Amino acid sequence: MPQDVISSSLLNSFLFYISILGVLLFAGVLLRLKVGIFKKFFIPASLIAGFLGIIIGPYGFKMLSEPMVSTWGSLAGILITIVFAPMLIGMNKETSKEAAKHAVPQVLYSYLGSSLQIGVPLLVTGLILIPIWEVDELFGSIIEIGWAGGHGTAGGMQGVFESLNWAEGTSLSLTSATVGLLFGIIGGMIIINIGVKKGYTSVIKSTSQLQSQQEDIPQEKTASSYNTINEDVVESFGFHLALIFIAVLIGWGLQQLIIPYVAGVPLFPLAMLGGLVVNISLSKTRFYRLIDKQTLNRIQGLALEFLIVGAVASIKIPVVVEYAIPLLIVSLFSLLTILWYFHFIGPKMFKKDWFEHSIVNYGTATGVTAVGLMLLRTVDPNMKTEAASAYAIRAPFYSPFLGGGLITSIVPVLIINYGTTLVGIAFLIISFLILAAAKLLGYFHCDADKKQNYEGQQNISQSKL
């Protein structure tokens, strides 16, 4: 029998492992719905399930075996590829061109946030952590990978870290993602309460108006995807999965071409480029009408939920304990940077509704898109400002590259080739260039924060009268 043929016993074991993963996710959903503190702080069920896996796993009550948990961790690289492959499938070129006109400040602001999130931790690592604690030179990369990239990107980078001889990077990136998520949710709510009191918000004018705007279990069912092809021909989900796998195959081909020249490039951003090839190819045919973007989003969401559960459950606790102090230091520097970015750059970048535009980016930069949108819904429940639409429009111009995209995935390779400090300096220079471009294009106003703060206070005074 060829060595690459997987035996039925291994497949049965894999099915069993996935089934236990499903049990954990179901338990996480129950805890999310029933436990008050999880509801209050909007902790995702998948993250709860992942922590449950840690508790009953090899470093807890040892109810789960090491091979099972390790398999979950390895699965992350596959699932993140499925998440990224359809990202550019179904993208309409005309819509994107029109959208770009209204999203330039959001795009610039997002790029600036990620550039700072790469540059500052790398400099802290190169100048402080490596000389004192002798951490690996890739250590500083875990912030942008874990915070802006989230648990999905952190788990998906396992192969990259292993190929670059730093296996501990996966567990530390996942821990970083968890820390960032907590900063995003808890810190975001603190920022919102302060912002409301100071009159920075455009819609919510008192803290008594702050509340969750979504029900955990909606009263009415809503359609989240549509059949675009007769079921007698093929199941719609099957058709869309086929497109994803074609994109993955194209990405795999690109990876084989690149690896001899640039080692360590992961599959998932290349699969996204494969999706772009699929999109361009189908856009010239009548089969383009068969693509339902919402169905692709459903498949991405399914893969991401299981990815997070397995990736978090596979965190190696001894590694986290060993690097606790350097992790705390780089996290605090990163938090101060992102707070500066929110409070001082946000008012200058956005002429109108700066708080709403900035808070959605703060939530995304520290946690995930869902956290950013949750914070935005808290301060703009009926989407009266343009923050939500501008944020959504900026996605095709930002997500493929940073916050877990192509540039994020190659930063570790750049560090290996050019060194931690030099890459950190380079990204800080990029940050200044972004600010210069924003100023040149008329999107950066040095006195805007004072003006908007004054107008916010005037609005509060008028509302009181």
GROMACS .gro file of C-alpha atoms in nm:
model
  465
    1MET     CA    1   0.000   0.000   0.000
    2PRO     CA    2   0.140   0.348  -0.088
    3GLN     CA    3   0.262   0.545   0.212
    4ASP     CA    4   0.034   0.840   0.135
    5VAL     CA    5  -0.285   0.632   0.159
    6ILE     CA    6  -0.469   0.698   0.486
    7SER     CA    7  -0.596   0.382   0.651
    8SER     CA    8  -0.960   0.345   0.751
    9SER     CA    9  -0.860   0.319   1.117
   10LEU     CA   10  -0.691   0.660   1.100
   11LEU     CA   11  -0.996   0.808   0.930
   12ASN     CA   12  -1.220   0.662   1.202
   13SER     CA   13  -0.994   0.812   1.468
   14PHE     CA   14  -1.010   1.147   1.289
   15LEU     CA   15  -1.389   1.129   1.278
   16PHE     CA   16  -1.395   1.056   1.649
   17TYR     CA   17  -1.169   1.353   1.722
   18ILE     CA   18  -1.392   1.584   1.517
   19SER     CA   19  -1.700   1.452   1.695
   20ILE     CA   20  -1.550   1.542   2.033
   21LEU     CA   21  -1.473   1.886   1.890
   22GLY     CA   22  -1.844   1.915   1.806
   23VAL     CA   23  -1.938   1.818   2.160
   24LEU     CA   24  -1.713   2.094   2.295
   25LEU     CA   25  -1.867   2.352   2.063
   26PHE     CA   26  -2.217   2.248   2.167
   27ALA     CA   27  -2.117   2.278   2.533
   28GLY     CA   28  -1.971   2.621   2.457
   29VAL     CA   29  -2.301   2.733   2.303
   30LEU     CA   30  -2.493   2.618   2.613
   31LEU     CA   31  -2.253   2.800   2.845
   32ARG     CA   32  -2.269   3.114   2.631
   33LEU     CA   33  -2.650   3.115   2.649
   34LYS     CA   34  -2.679   3.030   3.018
   35VAL     CA   35  -2.385   3.191   3.201
   36GLY     CA   36  -2.437   3.561   3.269
   37ILE     CA   37  -2.074   3.677   3.255
   38PHE     CA   38  -2.025   3.521   2.912
   39LYS     CA   39  -2.337   3.697   2.785
   40LYS     CA   40  -2.240   4.028   2.945
   41PHE     CA   41  -1.898   4.039   2.780
   42PHE     CA   42  -2.007   3.881   2.449
   43ILE     CA   43  -1.757   3.594   2.475
   44PRO     CA   44  -1.795   3.374   2.163
   45ALA     CA   45  -1.912   3.015   2.215
   46SER     CA   46  -1.615   2.881   2.018
   47LEU     CA   47  -1.369   3.053   2.255
   48ILE     CA   48  -1.554   2.916   2.558
   49ALA     CA   49  -1.543   2.569   2.402
   50GLY     CA   50  -1.169   2.605   2.342
   51PHE     CA   51  -1.105   2.692   2.707
   52LEU     CA   52  -1.323   2.399   2.809
   53GLY     CA   53  -1.094   2.183   2.596
   54ILE     CA   54  -0.790   2.320   2.781
   55ILE     CA   55  -0.952   2.244   3.119
   56ILE     CA   56  -1.028   1.880   3.037
   57GLY     CA   57  -0.725   1.835   2.811
   58PRO     CA   58  -0.370   1.703   2.868
   59TYR     CA   59  -0.273   2.001   3.089
   60GLY     CA   60  -0.595   1.993   3.291
   61PHE     CA   61  -0.803   1.694   3.397
   62LYS     CA   62  -0.643   1.479   3.123
   63MET     CA   63  -0.979   1.360   2.989
   64LEU     CA   64  -0.861   1.426   2.633
   65SER     CA   65  -0.557   1.253   2.486
   66GLU     CA   66  -0.248   1.431   2.355
   67PRO     CA   67  -0.289   1.286   2.001
   68MET     CA   68  -0.648   1.416   1.987
   69VAL     CA   69  -0.556   1.769   2.092
   70SER     CA   70  -0.250   1.775   1.865
   71THR     CA   71  -0.469   1.670   1.573
   72TRP     CA   72  -0.702   1.962   1.646
   73GLY     CA   73  -0.405   2.198   1.640
   74SER     CA   74  -0.284   2.061   1.307
   75LEU     CA   75  -0.636   2.092   1.165
   76ALA     CA   76  -0.615   2.471   1.203
   77GLY     CA   77  -0.389   2.504   0.899
   78ILE     CA   78  -0.649   2.329   0.683
   79LEU     CA   79  -0.947   2.518   0.817
   80ILE     CA   80  -0.786   2.861   0.784
   81THR     CA   81  -0.723   2.780   0.419
   82ILE     CA   82  -1.095   2.712   0.375
   83VAL     CA   83  -1.169   3.043   0.549
   84PHE     CA   84  -0.940   3.242   0.317
   85ALA     CA   85  -0.996   3.064  -0.016
   86PRO     CA   86  -1.343   3.215  -0.088
   87MET     CA   87  -1.258   3.565   0.037
   88LEU     CA   88  -1.229   3.710  -0.316
   89ILE     CA   89  -1.483   3.483  -0.486
   90GLY     CA   90  -1.801   3.670  -0.577
   91MET     CA   91  -1.638   4.012  -0.552
   92ASN     CA   92  -1.791   4.253  -0.801
   93LYS     CA   93  -1.533   4.479  -0.966
   94GLU     CA   94  -1.771   4.766  -1.042
   95THR     CA   95  -1.907   4.771  -0.687
   96SER     CA   96  -1.555   4.764  -0.546
   97LYS     CA   97  -1.448   5.064  -0.759
   98GLU     CA   98  -1.746   5.270  -0.647
   99ALA     CA   99  -1.703   5.158  -0.287
  100ALA     CA  100  -1.337   5.259  -0.282
  101LYS     CA  101  -1.432   5.626  -0.314
  102HIS     CA  102  -1.615   5.617   0.020
  103ALA     CA  103  -1.374   5.399   0.216
  104VAL     CA  104  -1.034   5.569   0.172
  105PRO     CA  105  -1.009   5.700   0.534
  106GLN     CA  106  -1.110   5.358   0.668
  107VAL     CA  107  -0.853   5.183   0.448
  108LEU     CA  108  -0.575   5.422   0.550
  109TYR     CA  109  -0.673   5.398   0.917
  110SER     CA  110  -0.679   5.017   0.905
  111TYR     CA  111  -0.342   4.993   0.731
  112LEU     CA  112  -0.194   5.233   0.983
  113GLY     CA  113  -0.324   5.025   1.274
  114SER     CA  114  -0.175   4.702   1.143
  115SER     CA  115   0.157   4.868   1.053
  116LEU     CA  116   0.188   4.997   1.409
  117GLN     CA  117   0.079   4.659   1.543
  118ILE     CA  118   0.366   4.496   1.356
  119GLY     CA  119   0.633   4.764   1.401
  120VAL     CA  120   0.604   4.845   1.773
  121PRO     CA  121   0.606   4.483   1.906
  122LEU     CA  122   0.899   4.397   1.680
  123LEU     CA  123   1.100   4.692   1.814
  124VAL     CA  124   1.009   4.599   2.172
  125THR     CA  125   1.120   4.244   2.099
  126GLY     CA  126   1.445   4.345   1.930
  127LEU     CA  127   1.547   4.614   2.179
  128ILE     CA  128   1.418   4.470   2.510
  129LEU     CA  129   1.294   4.111   2.504
  130ILE     CA  130   1.572   3.946   2.302
  131PRO     CA  131   1.860   4.106   2.500
  132ILE     CA  132   1.703   4.036   2.843
  133TRP     CA  133   1.487   3.723   2.804
  134GLU     CA  134   1.650   3.578   2.491
  135VAL     CA  135   1.316   3.513   2.323
  136ASP     CA  136   1.304   3.399   1.962
  137GLU     CA  137   1.332   3.676   1.704
  138LEU     CA  138   0.983   3.584   1.576
  139PHE     CA  139   0.828   3.662   1.915
  140GLY     CA  140   0.715   4.013   1.820
  141SER     CA  141   0.511   3.884   1.526
  142ILE     CA  142   0.253   3.716   1.753
  143ILE     CA  143   0.072   4.045   1.829
  144GLU     CA  144  -0.056   4.132   1.481
  145ILE     CA  145  -0.104   3.763   1.402
  146GLY     CA  146  -0.309   3.709   1.719
  147TRP     CA  147  -0.482   4.045   1.764
  148ALA     CA  148  -0.578   4.166   1.418
  149GLY     CA  149  -0.552   3.816   1.272
  150GLY     CA  150  -0.747   3.648   1.551
  151HIS     CA  151  -0.749   3.285   1.662
  152GLY     CA  152  -0.802   3.166   1.305
  153THR     CA  153  -0.483   3.318   1.170
  154ALA     CA  154  -0.291   3.227   1.486
  155GLY     CA  155  -0.385   2.862   1.453
  156GLY     CA  156  -0.330   2.864   1.079
  157MET     CA  157   0.027   2.991   1.119
  158GLN     CA  158   0.134   2.666   1.286
  159GLY     CA  159   0.299   2.534   0.971
  160VAL     CA  160   0.487   2.861   0.919
  161PHE     CA  161   0.627   2.865   1.272
  162GLU     CA  162   0.726   2.499   1.252
  163SER     CA  163   0.899   2.552   0.918
  164LEU     CA  164   1.091   2.842   1.074
  165ASN     CA  165   1.194   2.626   1.374
  166TRP     CA  166   0.979   2.799   1.636
  167ALA     CA  167   0.698   2.559   1.723
  168GLU     CA  168   0.615   2.756   2.040
  169GLY     CA  169   0.490   3.039   1.819
  170THR     CA  170   0.151   2.876   1.764
  171SER     CA  171   0.061   2.850   2.133
  172LEU     CA  172   0.190   3.201   2.200
  173SER     CA  173  -0.001   3.345   1.904
  174LEU     CA  174  -0.321   3.180   2.024
  175THR     CA  175  -0.263   3.316   2.373
  176SER     CA  176  -0.196   3.658   2.222
  177ALA     CA  177  -0.524   3.630   2.029
  178THR     CA  178  -0.710   3.554   2.354
  179VAL     CA  179  -0.549   3.848   2.533
  180GLY     CA  180  -0.634   4.075   2.240
  181LEU     CA  181  -0.994   3.954   2.236
  182LEU     CA  182  -1.033   4.041   2.604
  183PHE     CA  183  -0.873   4.383   2.544
  184GLY     CA  184  -1.115   4.431   2.256
  185ILE     CA  185  -1.434   4.335   2.439
  186ILE     CA  186  -1.371   4.460   2.792
  187GLY     CA  187  -1.144   4.750   2.695
  188GLY     CA  188  -1.382   4.848   2.416
  189MET     CA  189  -1.679   4.873   2.654
  190ILE     CA  190  -1.471   5.086   2.893
  191ILE     CA  191  -1.371   5.317   2.605
  192ILE     CA  192  -1.735   5.344   2.497
  193ASN     CA  193  -1.853   5.441   2.845
  194ILE     CA  194  -1.584   5.707   2.869
  195GLY     CA  195  -1.659   5.828   2.516
  196VAL     CA  196  -2.031   5.865   2.590
  197LYS     CA  197  -1.961   6.062   2.907
  198LYS     CA  198  -1.721   6.295   2.725
  199GLY     CA  199  -1.963   6.349   2.437
  200TYR     CA  200  -1.752   6.187   2.167
  201THR     CA  201  -2.032   5.966   2.035
  202SER     CA  202  -2.274   6.089   1.769
  203VAL     CA  203  -2.581   5.873   1.842
  204ILE     CA  204  -2.571   5.751   2.203
  205LYS     CA  205  -2.579   6.046   2.442
  206SER     CA  206  -2.600   5.876   2.782
  207THR     CA  207  -2.466   5.554   2.934
  208SER     CA  208  -2.823   5.444   3.013
  209GLN     CA  209  -2.876   5.394   2.638
  210LEU     CA  210  -2.597   5.137   2.617
  211GLN     CA  211  -2.727   4.784   2.582
  212SER     CA  212  -2.690   4.475   2.371
  213GLN     CA  213  -2.882   4.520   2.048
  214GLN     CA  214  -2.908   4.156   1.946
  215GLU     CA  215  -3.096   3.861   2.086
  216ASP     CA  216  -2.903   3.539   2.141
  217ILE     CA  217  -3.196   3.343   1.999
  218PRO     CA  218  -3.391   3.557   1.747
  219GLN     CA  219  -3.770   3.530   1.753
  220GLU     CA  220  -3.786   3.487   1.377
  221LYS     CA  221  -3.565   3.283   1.147
  222THR     CA  222  -3.384   3.478   0.876
  223ALA     CA  223  -3.231   3.362   0.548
  224SER     CA  224  -2.851   3.375   0.553
  225SER     CA  225  -2.785   3.205   0.218
  226TYR     CA  226  -2.969   3.128  -0.104
  227ASN     CA  227  -2.989   2.841  -0.349
  228THR     CA  228  -2.853   2.958  -0.683
  229ILE     CA  229  -2.885   2.629  -0.868
  230ASN     CA  230  -3.151   2.359  -0.893
  231GLU     CA  231  -3.102   2.094  -0.625
  232ASP     CA  232  -3.160   1.826  -0.892
  233VAL     CA  233  -2.828   1.939  -1.041
  234VAL     CA  234  -2.622   1.978  -0.723
  235GLU     CA  235  -2.662   2.087  -0.363
  236SER     CA  236  -2.573   2.457  -0.348
  237PHE     CA  237  -2.330   2.410  -0.058
  238GLY     CA  238  -2.158   2.135  -0.255
  239PHE     CA  239  -2.115   2.362  -0.556
  240HIS     CA  240  -1.966   2.640  -0.345
  241LEU     CA  241  -1.735   2.396  -0.167
  242ALA     CA  242  -1.616   2.281  -0.508
  243LEU     CA  243  -1.520   2.641  -0.593
  244ILE     CA  244  -1.332   2.667  -0.264
  245PHE     CA  245  -1.138   2.348  -0.328
  246ILE     CA  246  -1.046   2.464  -0.678
  247ALA     CA  247  -0.913   2.785  -0.522
  248VAL     CA  248  -0.716   2.580  -0.269
  249LEU     CA  249  -0.569   2.367  -0.549
  250ILE     CA  250  -0.459   2.679  -0.739
  251GLY     CA  251  -0.308   2.815  -0.417
  252TRP     CA  252  -0.123   2.487  -0.365
  253GLY     CA  253   0.022   2.517  -0.715
  254LEU     CA  254   0.138   2.872  -0.642
  255GLN     CA  255   0.296   2.753  -0.317
  256GLN     CA  256   0.498   2.488  -0.499
  257LEU     CA  257   0.629   2.755  -0.735
  258ILE     CA  258   0.723   2.994  -0.455
  259ILE     CA  259   0.870   2.758  -0.192
  260PRO     CA  260   1.205   2.704  -0.373
  261TYR     CA  261   1.265   3.079  -0.354
  262VAL     CA  262   1.083   3.184  -0.033
  263ALA     CA  263   1.055   2.915   0.232
  264GLY     CA  264   0.776   2.929   0.490
  265VAL     CA  265   0.501   3.095   0.284
  266PRO     CA  266   0.172   2.944   0.411
  267LEU     CA  267  -0.102   2.806   0.189
  268PHE     CA  268  -0.397   3.015   0.308
  269PRO     CA  269  -0.310   3.355   0.150
  270LEU     CA  270  -0.218   3.179  -0.173
  271ALA     CA  271  -0.553   2.997  -0.168
  272MET     CA  272  -0.711   3.341  -0.144
  273LEU     CA  273  -0.527   3.438  -0.462
  274GLY     CA  274  -0.655   3.112  -0.609
  275GLY     CA  275  -1.004   3.234  -0.523
  276LEU     CA  276  -0.932   3.554  -0.716
  277VAL     CA  277  -0.837   3.342  -1.019
  278VAL     CA  278  -1.163   3.149  -0.984
  279ASN     CA  279  -1.359   3.473  -0.954
  280ILE     CA  280  -1.199   3.631  -1.261
  281SER     CA  281  -1.249   3.314  -1.465
  282LEU     CA  282  -1.616   3.273  -1.374
  283SER     CA  283  -1.693   3.645  -1.409
  284LYS     CA  284  -1.659   3.603  -1.786
  285THR     CA  285  -1.922   3.327  -1.798
  286ARG     CA  286  -2.288   3.278  -1.707
  287PHE     CA  287  -2.180   3.051  -1.420
  288TYR     CA  288  -2.089   3.364  -1.222
  289ARG     CA  289  -2.461   3.399  -1.145
  290LEU     CA  290  -2.442   3.073  -0.948
  291ILE     CA  291  -2.217   3.225  -0.682
  292ASP     CA  292  -2.392   3.325  -0.359
  293LYS     CA  293  -2.156   3.526  -0.139
  294GLN     CA  294  -2.363   3.452   0.169
  295THR     CA  295  -2.324   3.077   0.117
  296LEU     CA  296  -1.949   3.122   0.097
  297ASN     CA  297  -1.967   3.325   0.418
  298ARG     CA  298  -2.156   3.041   0.587
  299ILE     CA  299  -1.886   2.793   0.488
  300GLN     CA  300  -1.616   3.031   0.612
  301GLY     CA  301  -1.801   3.072   0.942
  302LEU     CA  302  -1.838   2.697   0.989
  303ALA     CA  303  -1.466   2.640   0.932
  304LEU     CA  304  -1.373   2.929   1.160
  305GLU     CA  305  -1.586   2.811   1.453
  306PHE     CA  306  -1.426   2.466   1.459
  307LEU     CA  307  -1.084   2.617   1.395
  308ILE     CA  308  -1.108   2.837   1.705
  309VAL     CA  309  -1.226   2.554   1.929
  310GLY     CA  310  -0.948   2.320   1.821
  311ALA     CA  311  -0.675   2.583   1.810
  312VAL     CA  312  -0.748   2.721   2.158
  313ALA     CA  313  -0.784   2.371   2.308
  314SER     CA  314  -0.441   2.281   2.167
  315ILE     CA  315  -0.256   2.567   2.342
  316LYS     CA  316   0.047   2.429   2.525
  317ILE     CA  317   0.012   2.578   2.873
  318PRO     CA  318   0.377   2.517   2.981
  319VAL     CA  319   0.493   2.730   2.685
  320VAL     CA  320   0.262   3.014   2.786
  321VAL     CA  321   0.386   3.001   3.146
  322GLU     CA  322   0.749   3.003   3.030
  323TYR     CA  323   0.696   3.319   2.821
  324ALA     CA  324   0.450   3.490   3.058
  325ILE     CA  325   0.661   3.798   3.140
  326PRO     CA  326   0.774   3.878   2.782
  327LEU     CA  327   0.416   3.820   2.665
  328LEU     CA  328   0.285   4.061   2.928
  329ILE     CA  329   0.540   4.327   2.833
  330VAL     CA  330   0.479   4.313   2.459
  331SER     CA  331   0.101   4.306   2.516
  332LEU     CA  332   0.109   4.619   2.733
  333PHE     CA  333   0.322   4.810   2.480
  334SER     CA  334   0.083   4.701   2.206
  335LEU     CA  335  -0.222   4.805   2.406
  336LEU     CA  336  -0.077   5.151   2.471
  337THR     CA  337  -0.003   5.182   2.100
  338ILE     CA  338  -0.354   5.085   1.994
  339LEU     CA  339  -0.508   5.323   2.251
  340TRP     CA  340  -0.293   5.607   2.116
  341TYR     CA  341  -0.395   5.507   1.764
  342PHE     CA  342  -0.762   5.518   1.864
  343HIS     CA  343  -0.766   5.836   2.070
  344PHE     CA  344  -0.520   6.060   1.885
  345ILE     CA  345  -0.532   5.942   1.524
  346GLY     CA  346  -0.904   5.860   1.501
  347PRO     CA  347  -1.033   6.218   1.556
  348LYS     CA  348  -0.782   6.349   1.302
  349MET     CA  349  -0.857   6.088   1.036
  350PHE     CA  350  -1.236   6.109   1.028
  351LYS     CA  351  -1.412   6.442   0.976
  352LYS     CA  352  -1.746   6.312   1.095
  353ASP     CA  353  -1.844   6.048   1.356
  354TRP     CA  354  -1.481   5.980   1.443
  355PHE     CA  355  -1.566   5.775   1.751
  356GLU     CA  356  -1.788   5.532   1.560
  357HIS     CA  357  -1.535   5.494   1.278
  358SER     CA  358  -1.253   5.441   1.526
  359ILE     CA  359  -1.423   5.203   1.770
  360VAL     CA  360  -1.507   4.948   1.501
  361ASN     CA  361  -1.140   4.946   1.401
  362TYR     CA  362  -1.028   4.922   1.764
  363GLY     CA  363  -1.243   4.612   1.813
  364THR     CA  364  -1.113   4.454   1.494
  365ALA     CA  365  -0.749   4.540   1.564
  366THR     CA  366  -0.760   4.381   1.910
  367GLY     CA  367  -1.010   4.103   1.851
  368VAL     CA  368  -1.195   4.006   1.536
  369THR     CA  369  -1.445   4.161   1.297
  370ALA     CA  370  -1.734   4.041   1.514
  371VAL     CA  371  -1.596   4.234   1.813
  372GLY     CA  372  -1.555   4.549   1.606
  373LEU     CA  373  -1.912   4.529   1.480
  374MET     CA  374  -2.042   4.451   1.829
  375LEU     CA  375  -1.877   4.766   1.967
  376LEU     CA  376  -2.011   4.969   1.675
  377ARG     CA  377  -2.366   4.839   1.729
  378THR     CA  378  -2.336   4.940   2.093
  379VAL     CA  379  -2.273   5.306   2.006
  380ASP     CA  380  -2.468   5.313   1.678
  381PRO     CA  381  -2.748   5.056   1.721
  382ASN     CA  382  -2.949   5.162   1.417
  383MET     CA  383  -2.645   5.228   1.196
  384LYS     CA  384  -2.726   5.599   1.157
  385THR     CA  385  -2.363   5.692   1.093
  386GLU     CA  386  -2.161   5.591   0.786
  387ALA     CA  387  -1.914   5.391   0.996
  388ALA     CA  388  -2.068   5.048   0.926
  389SER     CA  389  -2.090   5.092   0.548
  390ALA     CA  390  -1.742   5.246   0.521
  391TYR     CA  391  -1.599   4.968   0.735
  392ALA     CA  392  -1.764   4.700   0.521
  393ILE     CA  393  -1.649   4.866   0.200
  394ARG     CA  394  -1.286   4.879   0.317
  395ALA     CA  395  -1.274   4.500   0.369
  396PRO     CA  396  -1.176   4.400   0.010
  397PHE     CA  397  -0.891   4.652   0.016
  398TYR     CA  398  -0.758   4.555   0.360
  399SER     CA  399  -0.845   4.198   0.466
  400PRO     CA  400  -0.658   4.018   0.185
  401PHE     CA  401  -0.333   4.182   0.292
  402LEU     CA  402  -0.324   4.264   0.666
  403GLY     CA  403  -0.510   4.158   0.977
  404GLY     CA  404  -0.435   3.795   0.894
  405GLY     CA  405  -0.381   3.836   0.518
  406LEU     CA  406  -0.088   3.801   0.282
  407ILE     CA  407   0.144   4.057   0.447
  408THR     CA  408   0.070   3.917   0.793
  409SER     CA  409   0.167   3.569   0.679
  410ILE     CA  410   0.503   3.673   0.533
  411VAL     CA  411   0.618   3.896   0.823
  412PRO     CA  412   0.785   3.597   0.999
  413VAL     CA  413   0.973   3.520   0.675
  414LEU     CA  414   1.086   3.885   0.654
  415ILE     CA  415   1.207   3.868   1.015
  416ILE     CA  416   1.415   3.558   0.947
  417ASN     CA  417   1.573   3.722   0.641
  418TYR     CA  418   1.626   4.077   0.770
  419GLY     CA  419   1.605   4.067   1.150
  420THR     CA  420   1.348   4.173   1.408
  421THR     CA  421   1.462   4.531   1.466
  422LEU     CA  422   1.509   4.617   1.099
  423VAL     CA  423   1.163   4.488   1.001
  424GLY     CA  424   1.014   4.674   1.299
  425ILE     CA  425   1.175   5.000   1.185
  426ALA     CA  426   1.055   4.939   0.830
  427PHE     CA  427   0.693   4.904   0.941
  428LEU     CA  428   0.715   5.218   1.155
  429ILE     CA  429   0.843   5.404   0.849
  430ILE     CA  430   0.546   5.261   0.657
  431SER     CA  431   0.320   5.397   0.933
  432PHE     CA  432   0.462   5.747   0.889
  433LEU     CA  433   0.425   5.718   0.511
  434ILE     CA  434   0.057   5.623   0.555
  435LEU     CA  435   0.004   5.931   0.772
  436ALA     CA  436   0.185   6.143   0.514
  437ALA     CA  437  -0.035   6.000   0.237
  438ALA     CA  438  -0.347   6.068   0.445
  439LYS     CA  439  -0.234   6.428   0.499
  440LEU     CA  440  -0.152   6.472   0.130
  441LEU     CA  441  -0.492   6.336   0.025
  442GLY     CA  442  -0.673   6.559   0.272
  443TYR     CA  443  -0.780   6.286   0.514
  444PHE     CA  444  -0.565   6.384   0.813
  445HIS     CA  445  -0.654   6.702   1.003
  446CYS     CA  446  -0.429   6.800   1.294
  447ASP     CA  447  -0.689   7.021   1.467
  448ALA     CA  448  -0.990   6.795   1.406
  449ASP     CA  449  -0.991   6.637   1.751
  450LYS     CA  450  -1.040   6.972   1.928
  451LYS     CA  451  -1.319   7.073   1.692
  452GLN     CA  452  -1.506   6.745   1.723
  453ASN     CA  453  -1.466   6.734   2.101
  454TYR     CA  454  -1.611   7.084   2.121
  455GLU     CA  455  -1.902   6.990   1.893
  456GLY     CA  456  -1.964   6.678   2.101
  457GLN     CA  457  -1.984   6.884   2.421
  458GLN     CA  458  -2.218   7.130   2.246
  459ASN     CA  459  -2.448   6.844   2.146
  460ILE     CA  460  -2.462   6.722   2.506
  461SER     CA  461  -2.540   7.071   2.632
  462GLN     CA  462  -2.821   7.110   2.379
  463SER     CA  463  -2.964   6.767   2.464
  464LYS     CA  464  -2.972   6.862   2.831
  465LEU     CA  465  -3.158   7.182   2.752
   0.00000   0.00000   0.00000
